[in-house]
Amino acid sequence: MKIICIGRNYSEHAKELNNEVPDEPILFIKPKNALLLPDKPLYYPEFTDDLHYECEVVIRISKNGKYIQEKFAKKYYNEVTVGIDFTARDLQQKQKSKGLPWEIAKAFDSSAAVGRFIPITPGINIQELDFELKLNDQIVQKGNTKDMLFNVDKIIEYSSRFFTLNIGDLIFTGTPAGVGPVSVYDRLDGFMQGEKLLEVEVR
Ligand code: ZN
């Protein structure tokens, strides 16, 4: 199982980190050990002093596929939730400034928190989902999937050119503006369409 993540998929977030808005999706991968198990706290890693939350809509792959066309992409995922792409921002900036890969800043153990998955029923429009993140009961991020630069089906098409998608793989679809640091003893709650699906405590 792997986790495919999309960077800079909301233009307001790209701007807040002084990044250009991309003309193709930016992909990176987190390995299986990056998954934060449900109800487990996130232990603040010792290698960073600037751990950030990035709240994202996450979809689960339900069918194996490679070279999936956009028009058939919907057959390849059937569940959705919110997650947090935890990022060691200080390490990421250091790696970026040297043109080096991001893995140590983004793909470390427990860096991918996911909420409770809900089935994508015919009533759910994947490109019109409200989601938000609260940090200690204050709203810090608010997004809607209609603002994605590359929609879910496009992401499936693009990423399956390079990587076979397997059942159970997860796709983190990018974060809206409002990312920021967390501290030990913080609590993060993730919501989709007003329903709480995710809770993470930092320890
Ligand atoms: Zn992210």
XYZ file of C-alpha atoms and ligand atoms in Angstrom:
204
model
C 0.000 0.000 0.000
C 1.241 3.479 -0.853
C 0.062 7.012 -0.393
C 0.210 9.376 -3.347
C 0.138 13.061 -2.445
C -0.457 16.090 -4.604
C 1.398 19.308 -3.883
C 0.136 22.832 -4.665
C -3.311 21.772 -5.850
C -5.035 24.907 -4.518
C -3.669 28.184 -5.870
C -4.169 30.150 -2.610
C -1.970 27.622 -0.793
C 0.717 27.683 -3.519
C 0.816 31.467 -3.112
C 1.075 31.407 0.691
C 4.292 29.373 0.392
C 5.553 31.581 -2.476
C 5.343 28.720 -4.974
C 4.332 28.958 -8.592
C 0.985 27.510 -9.578
C 1.954 24.282 -11.410
C 0.872 23.374 -14.960
C 1.017 19.638 -14.195
C 0.209 17.885 -10.900
C 3.119 17.687 -8.450
C 3.335 14.178 -6.991
C 5.166 12.667 -4.092
C 4.746 9.369 -2.290
C 4.562 8.397 1.340
C 5.234 4.758 2.226
C 2.971 2.470 4.248
C 4.696 3.346 7.537
C 3.643 6.964 7.079
C 0.061 6.026 7.912
C -0.937 7.218 11.386
C -3.124 4.519 12.836
C -6.614 5.604 13.952
C -6.852 6.852 17.536
C -3.059 7.001 17.884
C -1.472 10.330 18.830
C 1.129 11.882 16.620
C 4.404 12.088 18.526
C 6.174 15.324 17.632
C 9.274 14.168 15.703
C 12.645 15.130 17.177
C 14.099 16.104 13.781
C 11.913 19.187 13.270
C 11.079 22.426 15.068
C 8.343 23.417 12.626
C 5.814 20.628 12.161
C 2.849 21.811 10.052
C -0.644 20.461 9.436
C -2.048 20.319 5.888
C -5.685 19.259 5.818
C -6.628 17.405 2.622
C -9.393 15.364 1.070
C -8.246 11.741 0.770
C -9.658 9.122 -1.576
C -9.191 5.368 -1.422
C -8.438 3.319 -4.547
C -10.861 0.431 -5.021
C -9.572 -1.184 -8.210
C -6.106 -1.914 -9.616
C -5.163 0.096 -12.679
C -2.464 1.632 -14.846
C -2.858 4.208 -17.650
C -6.360 5.013 -16.454
C -8.201 7.469 -18.673
C -9.815 10.438 -16.977
C -13.262 9.469 -18.251
C -13.019 6.050 -16.516
C -11.268 7.278 -13.350
C -14.441 7.259 -11.227
C -14.491 3.444 -11.368
C -11.200 3.336 -9.465
C -12.166 4.963 -6.147
C -15.168 4.580 -3.908
C -14.428 6.126 -0.510
C -13.428 9.553 0.731
C -12.363 11.199 3.979
C -10.217 14.042 5.294
C -6.623 13.592 6.326
C -3.592 15.548 7.422
C -0.356 15.597 5.460
C 2.048 16.398 8.305
C 5.072 18.273 7.041
C 8.379 19.196 8.674
C 8.358 22.646 7.081
C 11.878 23.569 8.179
C 13.325 20.413 6.606
C 11.182 20.867 3.498
C 12.429 24.444 2.985
C 16.005 23.270 3.435
C 15.548 20.431 0.919
C 13.748 22.703 -1.541
C 16.445 25.359 -1.392
C 19.022 22.743 -2.387
C 16.762 21.146 -5.010
C 16.713 17.878 -3.025
C 13.825 15.400 -2.556
C 11.214 16.051 0.158
C 10.839 12.575 1.656
C 12.504 13.298 5.000
C 10.176 16.288 5.426
C 6.959 14.659 4.221
C 7.109 10.853 4.197
C 8.304 10.069 7.721
C 6.542 7.615 10.034
C 3.002 8.676 11.020
C 3.027 11.714 8.718
C -0.277 10.741 7.065
C -3.335 10.885 9.302
C -6.627 9.753 7.789
C -10.147 10.008 9.122
C -13.064 7.617 8.904
C -13.819 6.811 5.260
C -17.289 7.330 3.892
C -18.614 5.641 0.732
C -18.987 7.847 -2.330
C -22.679 7.380 -2.955
C -24.404 8.825 -6.061
C -25.443 11.867 -3.992
C -21.830 12.871 -3.322
C -20.113 15.141 -5.831
C -16.427 14.601 -5.178
C -15.639 18.002 -6.735
C -18.008 19.884 -4.467
C -17.079 18.875 -0.944
C -16.607 21.340 1.891
C -13.902 20.426 4.344
C -12.257 22.143 7.265
C -9.715 21.696 10.003
C -9.966 22.918 13.571
C -6.909 23.387 15.756
C -7.926 23.352 19.419
C -11.528 24.207 18.357
C -10.527 27.166 16.140
C -11.051 26.852 12.376
C -7.654 27.126 10.690
C -8.342 25.726 7.214
C -11.459 25.751 5.101
C -11.657 24.424 1.576
C -13.907 23.137 -1.150
C -12.789 20.510 -3.654
C -14.193 22.647 -6.496
C -11.091 24.845 -6.060
C -8.626 22.051 -6.922
C -6.336 22.957 -9.815
C -6.335 19.292 -10.903
C -9.501 17.390 -10.098
C -9.534 13.855 -8.680
C -10.084 12.168 -12.059
C -7.210 14.112 -13.607
C -4.983 13.145 -10.654
C -5.873 9.463 -11.182
C -5.080 9.712 -14.881
C -1.781 11.485 -14.302
C -0.490 9.406 -11.394
C -1.431 6.082 -13.051
C 0.890 6.924 -15.941
C 3.806 6.490 -13.562
C 2.521 4.223 -10.789
C 0.167 1.276 -10.897
C -2.707 2.110 -8.566
C -3.600 -0.752 -6.241
C -6.645 -1.423 -4.123
C -6.165 0.292 -0.770
C -3.780 2.975 -2.008
C -4.651 6.450 -0.773
C -4.486 9.742 -2.603
C -4.039 12.987 -0.657
C -5.421 15.605 -3.026
C -3.684 18.762 -1.789
C -4.270 21.387 0.861
C -6.039 24.755 0.720
C -4.568 27.905 2.286
C -4.105 28.229 6.015
C -1.379 25.698 6.813
C 0.461 26.301 10.054
C 2.451 24.842 12.927
C 1.305 22.457 15.640
C 2.604 22.061 19.176
C 2.649 19.235 21.672
C -0.809 18.853 23.303
C -2.645 20.354 20.319
C -5.783 18.663 19.032
C -6.771 18.655 15.377
C -10.292 17.847 14.183
C -11.114 17.340 10.498
C -14.594 17.777 9.025
C -16.224 17.042 5.679
C -19.642 18.484 4.817
C -19.918 19.456 8.493
C -19.327 15.928 9.762
C -16.338 15.210 11.963
C -14.296 12.380 10.458
C -10.846 12.863 11.948
C -9.255 13.603 15.311
C -5.529 13.707 15.995
C -3.737 14.646 19.182
C -0.123 15.778 19.142
C 2.016 14.422 21.962
Zn -0.011 18.272 1.287
